[in-house]
Coordinates of C-alpha atoms and ligand atoms in Angstrom, one line a residue:
X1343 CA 10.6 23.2 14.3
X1344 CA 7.1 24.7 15.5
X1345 CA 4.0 23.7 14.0
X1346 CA 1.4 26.1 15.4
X1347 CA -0.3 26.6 12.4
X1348 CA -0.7 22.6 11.8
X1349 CA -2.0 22.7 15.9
X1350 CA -4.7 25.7 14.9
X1351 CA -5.7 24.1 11.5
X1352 CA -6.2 20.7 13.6
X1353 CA -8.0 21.9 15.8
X1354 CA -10.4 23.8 13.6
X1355 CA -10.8 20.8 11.5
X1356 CA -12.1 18.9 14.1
X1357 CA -14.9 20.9 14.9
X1358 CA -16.1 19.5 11.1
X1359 CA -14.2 16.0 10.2
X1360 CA -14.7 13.3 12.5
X1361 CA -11.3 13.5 14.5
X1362 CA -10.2 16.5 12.1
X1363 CA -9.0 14.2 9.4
X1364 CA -10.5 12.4 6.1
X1365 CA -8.4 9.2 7.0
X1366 CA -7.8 7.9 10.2
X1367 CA -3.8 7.2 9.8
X1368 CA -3.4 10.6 9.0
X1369 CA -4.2 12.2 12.8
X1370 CA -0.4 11.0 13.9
X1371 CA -2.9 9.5 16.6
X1372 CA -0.8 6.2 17.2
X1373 CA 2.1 8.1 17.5
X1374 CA 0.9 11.0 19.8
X1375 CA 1.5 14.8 19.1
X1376 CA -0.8 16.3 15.9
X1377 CA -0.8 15.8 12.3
X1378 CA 1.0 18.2 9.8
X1379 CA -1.1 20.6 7.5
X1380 CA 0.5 20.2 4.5
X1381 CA 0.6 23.5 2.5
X1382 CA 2.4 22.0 -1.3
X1383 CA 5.0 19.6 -2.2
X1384 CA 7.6 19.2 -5.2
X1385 CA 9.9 15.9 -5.8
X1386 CA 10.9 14.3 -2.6
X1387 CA 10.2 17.2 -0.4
X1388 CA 6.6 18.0 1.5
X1389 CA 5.7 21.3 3.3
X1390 CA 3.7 22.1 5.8
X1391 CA 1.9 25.2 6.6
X1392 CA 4.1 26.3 9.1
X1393 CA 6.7 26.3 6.4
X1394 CA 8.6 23.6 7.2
X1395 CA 9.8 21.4 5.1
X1396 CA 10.2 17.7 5.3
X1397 CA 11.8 14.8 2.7
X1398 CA 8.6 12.5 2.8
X1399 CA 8.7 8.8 2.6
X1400 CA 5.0 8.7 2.8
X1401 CA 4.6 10.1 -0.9
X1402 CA 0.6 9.7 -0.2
X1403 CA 1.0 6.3 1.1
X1404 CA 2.6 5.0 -2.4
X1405 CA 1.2 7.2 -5.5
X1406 CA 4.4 9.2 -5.6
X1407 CA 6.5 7.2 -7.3
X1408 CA 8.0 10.3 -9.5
X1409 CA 7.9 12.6 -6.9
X1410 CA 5.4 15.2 -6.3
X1411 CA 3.8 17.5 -8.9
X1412 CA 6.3 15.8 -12.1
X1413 CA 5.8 18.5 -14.8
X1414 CA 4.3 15.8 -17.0
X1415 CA 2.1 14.7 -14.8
X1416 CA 0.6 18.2 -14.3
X1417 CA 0.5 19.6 -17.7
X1418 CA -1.3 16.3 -18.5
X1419 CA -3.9 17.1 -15.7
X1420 CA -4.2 21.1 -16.7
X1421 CA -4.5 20.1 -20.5
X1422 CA -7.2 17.5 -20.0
X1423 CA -9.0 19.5 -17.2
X1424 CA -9.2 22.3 -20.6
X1425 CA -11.4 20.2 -21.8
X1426 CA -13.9 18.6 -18.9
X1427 CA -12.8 17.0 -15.9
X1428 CA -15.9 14.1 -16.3
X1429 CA -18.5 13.2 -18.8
X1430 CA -19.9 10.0 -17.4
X1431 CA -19.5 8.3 -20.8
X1432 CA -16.8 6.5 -22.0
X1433 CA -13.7 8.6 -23.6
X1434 CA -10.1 7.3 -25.3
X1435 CA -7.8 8.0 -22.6
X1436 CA -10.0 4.8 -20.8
X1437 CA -8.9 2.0 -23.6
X1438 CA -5.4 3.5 -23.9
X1439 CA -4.9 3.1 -19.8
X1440 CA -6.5 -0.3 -20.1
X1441 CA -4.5 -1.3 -22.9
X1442 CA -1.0 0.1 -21.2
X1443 CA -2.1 -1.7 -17.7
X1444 CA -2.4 -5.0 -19.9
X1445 CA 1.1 -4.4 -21.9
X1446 CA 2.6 -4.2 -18.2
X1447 CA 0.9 -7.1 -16.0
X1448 CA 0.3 -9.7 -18.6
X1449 CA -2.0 -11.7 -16.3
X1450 CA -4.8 -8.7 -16.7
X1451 CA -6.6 -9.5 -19.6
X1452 CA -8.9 -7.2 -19.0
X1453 CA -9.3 -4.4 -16.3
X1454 CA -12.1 -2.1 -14.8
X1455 CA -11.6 1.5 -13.4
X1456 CA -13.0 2.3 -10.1
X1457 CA -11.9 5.2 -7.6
X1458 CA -9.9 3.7 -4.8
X1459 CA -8.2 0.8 -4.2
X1460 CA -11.3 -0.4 -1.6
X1461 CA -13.4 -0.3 -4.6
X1462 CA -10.7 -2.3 -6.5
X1463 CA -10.8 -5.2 -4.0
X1464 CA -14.7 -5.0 -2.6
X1465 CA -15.3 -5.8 -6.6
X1466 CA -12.8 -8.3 -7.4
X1467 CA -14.3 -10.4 -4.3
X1468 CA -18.1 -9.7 -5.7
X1469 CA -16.6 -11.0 -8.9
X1470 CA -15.0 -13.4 -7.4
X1471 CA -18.0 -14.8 -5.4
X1472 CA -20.4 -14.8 -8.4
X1473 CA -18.0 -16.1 -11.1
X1474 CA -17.4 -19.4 -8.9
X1475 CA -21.2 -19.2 -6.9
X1476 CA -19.2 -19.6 -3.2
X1477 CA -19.5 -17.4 -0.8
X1478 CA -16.7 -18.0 1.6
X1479 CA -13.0 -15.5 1.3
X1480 CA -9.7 -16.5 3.0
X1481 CA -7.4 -13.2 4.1
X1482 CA -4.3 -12.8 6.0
X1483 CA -4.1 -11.3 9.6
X1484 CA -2.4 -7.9 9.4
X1485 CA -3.0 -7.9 5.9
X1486 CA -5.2 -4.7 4.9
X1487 CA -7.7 -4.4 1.6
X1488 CA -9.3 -1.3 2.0
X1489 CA -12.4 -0.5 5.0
X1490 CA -15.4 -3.1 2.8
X1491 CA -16.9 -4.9 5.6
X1492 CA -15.5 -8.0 4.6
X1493 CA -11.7 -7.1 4.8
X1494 CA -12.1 -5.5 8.4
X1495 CA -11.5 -8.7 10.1
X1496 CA -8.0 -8.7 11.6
X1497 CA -7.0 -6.0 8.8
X1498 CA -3.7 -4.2 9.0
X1499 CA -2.9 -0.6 8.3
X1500 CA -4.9 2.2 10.1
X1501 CA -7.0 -0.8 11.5
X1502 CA -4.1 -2.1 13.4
X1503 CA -2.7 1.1 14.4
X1504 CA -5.6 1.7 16.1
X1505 CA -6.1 -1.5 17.7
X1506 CA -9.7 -2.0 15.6
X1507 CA -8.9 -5.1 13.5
X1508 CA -12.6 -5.9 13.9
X1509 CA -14.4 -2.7 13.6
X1510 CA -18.2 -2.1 14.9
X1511 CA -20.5 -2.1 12.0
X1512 CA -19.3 -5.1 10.0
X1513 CA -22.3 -7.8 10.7
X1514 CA -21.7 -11.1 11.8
X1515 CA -23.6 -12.2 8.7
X1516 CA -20.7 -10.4 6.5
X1517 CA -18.0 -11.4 9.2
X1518 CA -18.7 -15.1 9.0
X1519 CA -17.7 -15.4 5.4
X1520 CA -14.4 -14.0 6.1
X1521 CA -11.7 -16.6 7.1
X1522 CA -8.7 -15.0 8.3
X1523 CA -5.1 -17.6 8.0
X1524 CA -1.6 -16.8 8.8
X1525 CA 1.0 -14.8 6.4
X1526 CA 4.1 -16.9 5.6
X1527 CA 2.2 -20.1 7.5
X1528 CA 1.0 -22.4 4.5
X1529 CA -0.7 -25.0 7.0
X1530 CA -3.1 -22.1 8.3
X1531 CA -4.5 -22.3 4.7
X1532 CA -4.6 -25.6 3.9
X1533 CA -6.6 -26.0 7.1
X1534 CA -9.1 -23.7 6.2
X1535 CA -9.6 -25.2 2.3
X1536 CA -9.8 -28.6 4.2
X1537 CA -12.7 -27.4 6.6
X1538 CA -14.2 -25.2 4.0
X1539 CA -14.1 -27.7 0.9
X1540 CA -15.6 -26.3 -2.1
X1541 CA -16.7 -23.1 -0.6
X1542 CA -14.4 -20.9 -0.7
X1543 CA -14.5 -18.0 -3.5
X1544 CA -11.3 -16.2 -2.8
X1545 CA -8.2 -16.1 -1.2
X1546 CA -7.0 -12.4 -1.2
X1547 CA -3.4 -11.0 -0.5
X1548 CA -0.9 -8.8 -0.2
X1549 CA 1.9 -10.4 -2.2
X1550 CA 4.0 -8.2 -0.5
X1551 CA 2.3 -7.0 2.5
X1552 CA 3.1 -3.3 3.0
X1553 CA 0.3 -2.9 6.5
X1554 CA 1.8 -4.5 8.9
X1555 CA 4.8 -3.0 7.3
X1556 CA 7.0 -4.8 5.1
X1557 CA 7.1 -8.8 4.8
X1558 CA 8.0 -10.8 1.7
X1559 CA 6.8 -14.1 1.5
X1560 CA 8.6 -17.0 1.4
X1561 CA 9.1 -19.2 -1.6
X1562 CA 6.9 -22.0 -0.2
X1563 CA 4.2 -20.1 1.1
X1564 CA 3.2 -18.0 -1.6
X1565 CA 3.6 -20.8 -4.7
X1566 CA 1.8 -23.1 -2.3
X1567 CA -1.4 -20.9 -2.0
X1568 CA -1.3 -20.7 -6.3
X1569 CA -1.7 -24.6 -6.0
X1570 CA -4.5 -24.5 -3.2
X1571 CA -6.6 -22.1 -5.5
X1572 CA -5.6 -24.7 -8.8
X1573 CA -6.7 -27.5 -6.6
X1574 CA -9.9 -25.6 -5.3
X1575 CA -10.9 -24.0 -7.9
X1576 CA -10.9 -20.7 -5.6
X1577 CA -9.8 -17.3 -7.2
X1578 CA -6.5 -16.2 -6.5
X1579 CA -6.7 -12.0 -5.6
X1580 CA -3.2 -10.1 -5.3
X1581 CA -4.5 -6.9 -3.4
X1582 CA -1.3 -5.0 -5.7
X1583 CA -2.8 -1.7 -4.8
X1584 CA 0.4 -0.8 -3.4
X1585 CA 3.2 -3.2 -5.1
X1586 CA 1.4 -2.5 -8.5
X1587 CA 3.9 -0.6 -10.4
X1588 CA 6.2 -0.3 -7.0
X1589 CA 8.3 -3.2 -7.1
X1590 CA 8.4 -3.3 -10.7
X1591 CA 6.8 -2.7 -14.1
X1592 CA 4.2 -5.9 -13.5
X1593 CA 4.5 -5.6 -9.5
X1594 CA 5.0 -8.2 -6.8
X1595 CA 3.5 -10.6 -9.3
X1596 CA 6.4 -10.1 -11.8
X1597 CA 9.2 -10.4 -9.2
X1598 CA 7.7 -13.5 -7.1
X1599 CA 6.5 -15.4 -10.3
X1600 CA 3.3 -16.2 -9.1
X1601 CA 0.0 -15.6 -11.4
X1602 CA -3.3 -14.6 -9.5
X1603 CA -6.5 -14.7 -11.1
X1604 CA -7.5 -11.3 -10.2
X1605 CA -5.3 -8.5 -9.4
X1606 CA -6.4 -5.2 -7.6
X1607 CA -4.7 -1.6 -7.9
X1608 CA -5.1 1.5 -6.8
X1609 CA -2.8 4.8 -5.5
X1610 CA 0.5 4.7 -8.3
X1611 CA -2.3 3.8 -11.4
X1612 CA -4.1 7.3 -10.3
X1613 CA -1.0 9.4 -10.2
X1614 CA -2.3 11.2 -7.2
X1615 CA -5.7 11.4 -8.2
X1616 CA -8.4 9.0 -7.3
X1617 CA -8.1 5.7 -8.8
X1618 CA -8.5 1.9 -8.8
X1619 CA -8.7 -0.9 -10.9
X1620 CA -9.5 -4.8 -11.0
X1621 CA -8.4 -7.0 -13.5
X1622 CA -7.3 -10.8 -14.4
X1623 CA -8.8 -13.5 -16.4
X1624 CA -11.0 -12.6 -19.3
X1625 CA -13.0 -15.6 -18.1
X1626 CA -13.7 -14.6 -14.9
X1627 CA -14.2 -10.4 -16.0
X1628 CA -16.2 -11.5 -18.7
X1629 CA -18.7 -12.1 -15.8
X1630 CA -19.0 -8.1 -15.1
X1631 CA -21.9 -5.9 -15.8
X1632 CA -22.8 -5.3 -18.8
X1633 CA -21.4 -8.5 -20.0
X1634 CA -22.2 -10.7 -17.3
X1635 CA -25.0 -10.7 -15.0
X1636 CA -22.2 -9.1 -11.8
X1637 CA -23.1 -5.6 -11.5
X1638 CA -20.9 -2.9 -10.2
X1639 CA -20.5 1.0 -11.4
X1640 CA -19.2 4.1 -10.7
X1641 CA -20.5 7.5 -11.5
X1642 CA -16.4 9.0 -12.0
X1643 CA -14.6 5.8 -12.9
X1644 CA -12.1 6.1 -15.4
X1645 CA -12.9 10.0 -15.4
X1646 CA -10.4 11.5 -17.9
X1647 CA -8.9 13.7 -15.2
X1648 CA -7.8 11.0 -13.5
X1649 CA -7.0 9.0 -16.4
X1650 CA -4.7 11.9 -17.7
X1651 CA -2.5 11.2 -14.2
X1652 CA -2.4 7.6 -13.8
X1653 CA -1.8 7.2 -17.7
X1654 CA 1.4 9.9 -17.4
X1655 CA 2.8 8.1 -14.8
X1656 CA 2.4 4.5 -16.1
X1657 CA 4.3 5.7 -19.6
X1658 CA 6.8 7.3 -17.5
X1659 CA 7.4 3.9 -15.4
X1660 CA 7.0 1.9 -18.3
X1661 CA 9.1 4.0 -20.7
X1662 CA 12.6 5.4 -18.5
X1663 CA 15.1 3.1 -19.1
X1664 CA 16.4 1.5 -15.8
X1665 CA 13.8 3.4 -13.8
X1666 CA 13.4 0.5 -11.1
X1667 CA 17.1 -0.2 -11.3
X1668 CA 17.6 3.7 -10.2
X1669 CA 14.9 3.4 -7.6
X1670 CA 16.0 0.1 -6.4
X1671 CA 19.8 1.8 -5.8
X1672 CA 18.2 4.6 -4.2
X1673 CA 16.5 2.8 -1.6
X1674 CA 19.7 0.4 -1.1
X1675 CA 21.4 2.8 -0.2
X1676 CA 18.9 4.0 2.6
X1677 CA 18.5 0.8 3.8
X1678 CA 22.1 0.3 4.0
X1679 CA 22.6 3.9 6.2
X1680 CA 20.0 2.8 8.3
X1681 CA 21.9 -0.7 9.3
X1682 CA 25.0 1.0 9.8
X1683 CA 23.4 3.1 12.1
X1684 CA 21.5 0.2 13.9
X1685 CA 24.9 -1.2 13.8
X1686 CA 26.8 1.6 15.2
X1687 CA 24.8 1.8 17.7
X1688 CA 24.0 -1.4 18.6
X1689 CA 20.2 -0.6 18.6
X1690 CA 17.7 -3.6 18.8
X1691 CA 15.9 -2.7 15.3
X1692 CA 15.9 -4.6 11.8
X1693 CA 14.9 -3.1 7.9
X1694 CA 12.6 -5.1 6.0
X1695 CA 12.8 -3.8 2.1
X1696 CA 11.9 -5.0 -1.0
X1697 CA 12.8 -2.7 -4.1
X1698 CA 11.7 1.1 -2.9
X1699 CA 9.1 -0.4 0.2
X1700 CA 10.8 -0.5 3.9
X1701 CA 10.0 -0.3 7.2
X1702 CA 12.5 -0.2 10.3
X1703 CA 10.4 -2.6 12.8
X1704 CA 11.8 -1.7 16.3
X1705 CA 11.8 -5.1 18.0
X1706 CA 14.5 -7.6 19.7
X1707 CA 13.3 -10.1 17.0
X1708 CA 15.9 -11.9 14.5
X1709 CA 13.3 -11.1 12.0
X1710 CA 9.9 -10.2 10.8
X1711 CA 7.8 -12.6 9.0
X1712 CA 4.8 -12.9 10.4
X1713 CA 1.8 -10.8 11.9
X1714 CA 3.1 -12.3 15.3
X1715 CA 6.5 -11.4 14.6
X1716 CA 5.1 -7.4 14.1
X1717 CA 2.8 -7.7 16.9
X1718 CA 6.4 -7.9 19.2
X1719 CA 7.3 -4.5 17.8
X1720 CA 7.6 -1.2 20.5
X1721 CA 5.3 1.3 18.8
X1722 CA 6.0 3.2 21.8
X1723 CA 9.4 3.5 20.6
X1724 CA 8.3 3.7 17.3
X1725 CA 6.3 6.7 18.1
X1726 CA 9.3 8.6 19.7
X1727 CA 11.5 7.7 17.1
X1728 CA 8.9 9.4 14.1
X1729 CA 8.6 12.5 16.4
X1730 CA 12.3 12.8 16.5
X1731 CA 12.5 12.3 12.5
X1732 CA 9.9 14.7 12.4
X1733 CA 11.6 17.4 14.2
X1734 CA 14.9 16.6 12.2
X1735 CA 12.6 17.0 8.6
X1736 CA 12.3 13.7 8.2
X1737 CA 8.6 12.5 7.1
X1738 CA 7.7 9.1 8.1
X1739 CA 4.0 7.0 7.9
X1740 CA 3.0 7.8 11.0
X1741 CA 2.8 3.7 12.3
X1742 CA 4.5 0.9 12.9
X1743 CA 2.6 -1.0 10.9
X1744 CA 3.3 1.0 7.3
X1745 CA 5.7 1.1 4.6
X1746 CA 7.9 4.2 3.9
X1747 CA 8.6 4.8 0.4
X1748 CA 11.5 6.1 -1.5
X1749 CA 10.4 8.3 -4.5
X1750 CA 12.6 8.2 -8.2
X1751 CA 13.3 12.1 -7.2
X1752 CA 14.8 11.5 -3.6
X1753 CA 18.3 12.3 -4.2
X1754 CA 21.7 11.0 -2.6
X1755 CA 21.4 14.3 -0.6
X1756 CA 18.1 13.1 0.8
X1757 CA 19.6 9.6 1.4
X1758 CA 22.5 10.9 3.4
X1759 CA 20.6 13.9 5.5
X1760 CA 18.0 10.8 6.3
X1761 CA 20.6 8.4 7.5
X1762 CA 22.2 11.0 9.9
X1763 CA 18.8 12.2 11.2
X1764 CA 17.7 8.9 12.0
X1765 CA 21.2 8.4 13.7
X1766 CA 20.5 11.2 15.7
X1767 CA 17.4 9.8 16.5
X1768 CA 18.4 6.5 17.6
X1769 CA 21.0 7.7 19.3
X1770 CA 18.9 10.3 21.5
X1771 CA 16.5 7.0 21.9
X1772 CA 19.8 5.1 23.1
X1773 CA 20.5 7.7 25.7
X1774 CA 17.1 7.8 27.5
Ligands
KE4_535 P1 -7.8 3.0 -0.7 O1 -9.3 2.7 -0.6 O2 -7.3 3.7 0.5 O3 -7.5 3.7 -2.0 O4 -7.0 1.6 -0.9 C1 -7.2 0.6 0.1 C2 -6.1 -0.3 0.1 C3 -6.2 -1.6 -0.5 N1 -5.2 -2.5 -0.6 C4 -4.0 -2.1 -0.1 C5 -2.9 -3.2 -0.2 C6 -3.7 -0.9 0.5 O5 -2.5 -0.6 1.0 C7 -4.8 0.0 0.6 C8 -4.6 1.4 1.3 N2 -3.4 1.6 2.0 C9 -3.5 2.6 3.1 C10 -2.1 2.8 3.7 N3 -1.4 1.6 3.9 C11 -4.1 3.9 2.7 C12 -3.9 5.0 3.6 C13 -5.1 5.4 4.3 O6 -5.9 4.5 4.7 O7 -5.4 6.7 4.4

């Protein structure tokens, strides 16, 4: 493959864009070599504008659940945009989205539109804050909520890639309300609520944490944080911005059977086009602007453009019979290649997956199940093994510390070309 085009356009682009890109894990820059261009895209295939083409298990970093440009999704987009892409004032396509998101995550009893999924979670934690009058929020190290100040304090995702889990600019006034416990350690928490009693507004997760790449939570852990927020009166805030609608109809939420208080979504509720939302208790959203006295706005929320997208795509989820059961099989079968080939080959790696999220850690561990666990990984390795993918057509996140996602319209085909590229791959890796 030759990507001179992708070099060029890079280069060009950074003589504009702060490092050429509108999202720092997009530059490949943890990884080495350049980022792909990408010219259009169809199903479970991306293309660059070199004219290569690639089966992509990045699928926008989760909204592509269906695939790129589904036919329903972009009539619905064309036939709205007919019309006006934004009035600023509110329109039926908001109520029917808000109504759908309740029908499929019971605990939202009522929901707000915002644009991204860092809007989604900066609100919920205002909310949060004013609805209990605390100040203090407890995350999870390698867990990632978007770039608000208060999240960027050991976040995950491009934060961790790059080494910055405390970025410059967040003040120590925002940074000391920020409390930062252990994922799948229950004791780190219960510290903190001891140390911190009646203070703390929030605990925030990733029910399934997809930025430090995938980890499931154990049994223990995540029912025992539901009782440290009943016992505390703290708000309970699943971050689902990327489980939402991924792992199933009502998301993590729904296959762990833990209720939060809040949830937050984003990417898969826009259908590729800019979109978040927050949502839970109509006690605690009853609080918001211009009911309650917690302001927050947005001059495109709930646009009808973007509701035209995210609404398409949540009927189609909630409406295919056995679509999760099919996209369940499909990444089974993936992960299953990808043992074999570990196997096979006797290669120190291990698959974390969890419906159609996975992510091949490349570490001598047992296991991964914690941010220390993930901080053992060889992203050196890591980074030779997506540049081999890449040359094969394989389109991976570009980081150790992502999920990869398996769309409804990969097919068997994909599967199978994926498993013997990645063989390849580890097998070259083998060899050095
Ligand atoms: P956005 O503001 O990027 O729409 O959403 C932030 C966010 C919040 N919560 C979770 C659990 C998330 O995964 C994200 C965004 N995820 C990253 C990739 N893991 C977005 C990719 C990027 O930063 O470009």
């Amino acid at each position: 493959m030759t990507y001179n085009k992708s070099i060029a356009a890079f280069a060009e682009a950074q003589k504009s864009i702060p490092g050429g890109v509108n999202s720092p894990v997009r530059s490949f820059k943890s990884v080495g070599g350049q980022p792909l261009f990408i010219s259009k895209a169809s199903g479970s295939k991306v293309t660059d504008i070199d004219g290569n083409e690639f089966i992509d298990y990045v699928g926008s970093w989760g909204p592509m659940i269906l695939g790129h440009t589904h036919p329903d999704v972009v009539a619905a987009i064309q036939k709205t945009a007919a019309f006006g892409a934004s009035f600023g004032a509110p329109t039926l396509l908001e109520t029917e989205m808000a109504e759908l998101i309740k029908e499929m995550v019971p605990s939202i009893e009522s929901v707000r539109m915002v644009n991204s999924g860092t809007e989604a979670t900066m609100s919920a934690l205002r909310l949060a804050r004013g609805y209990t009058g605390r100040d203090l929020v407890i995350k999870f190290e390698g867990c990632y909520h978007g770039h608000n100040d208060s999240f960027l304090i050991e976040a995950g995702s491009g934060a961790l890639t790059f080494g910055i889990p405390n970025t410059p600019g967040v003040t120590k006034g925002t940074a000391k309300d920020t409390l930062t416990a252990k994922f799948n350690d229950l004791p780190s928490v219960i510290q903190l609520f001891e140390k911190n009693k009646d203070q703390i507004a929030a605990v925030i997760i990733e029910p399934v944490t997809g930025n430090m790449g995938v980890i499931t939570p154990e049994k223990e852990f995540i029912e025992g944080i539901r009782k440290l927020c009943d016992d505390n009166k703290t708000v309970l805030i699943f971050d689902e911005v990327m489980t939402g609608f991924r792992l199933s109809k009502g998301g993590a939420q729904t296959i762990l059977g833990v209720t939060p208080d809040l949830t937050t979504l984003g990417k898969i509720i826009g259908g590729g086009l800019p979109v978040g939302a927050y949502g839970g208790k109509l006690e605690i959203m009853n609080e918001l602007a211009p009911k309650g006295p917690v302001y927050q706005a947005g001059t495109l929320s709930g646009n009808p453009l973007a509701m035209s997208a995210g609404l398409t795509t949540l009927k189609l989820l909630n409406e295919t019979e056995n679509f999760y059961s099919d996209l369940d099989a499909k990444a089974a079968l993936l992960e299953e290649g990808l043992q074999n080939n570990l196997k096979e080959l006797n290669f120190k790696g291990l698959i974390n997956r969890i419906g159609s999220m996975f992510t091949l850690f490349f570490t001598e561990e047992e296991s991964v199940n914690s941010f220390a666990d993930v901080c053992k990984c060889d992203t050196n390795l890591f980074g030779q093994y997506f540049k081999m993918s890449l040359d094969s057509g394989i389109y991976l996140a570009p980081s150790q510390f992502e999920a990869g996602f398996v769309s409804i319209a990969h097919s068997e085909k994909d599967i199978e070309n994926t498993v013997k590229a990645s063989y390849m791959a580890l097998k070259q890796l083998k060899n050095k």
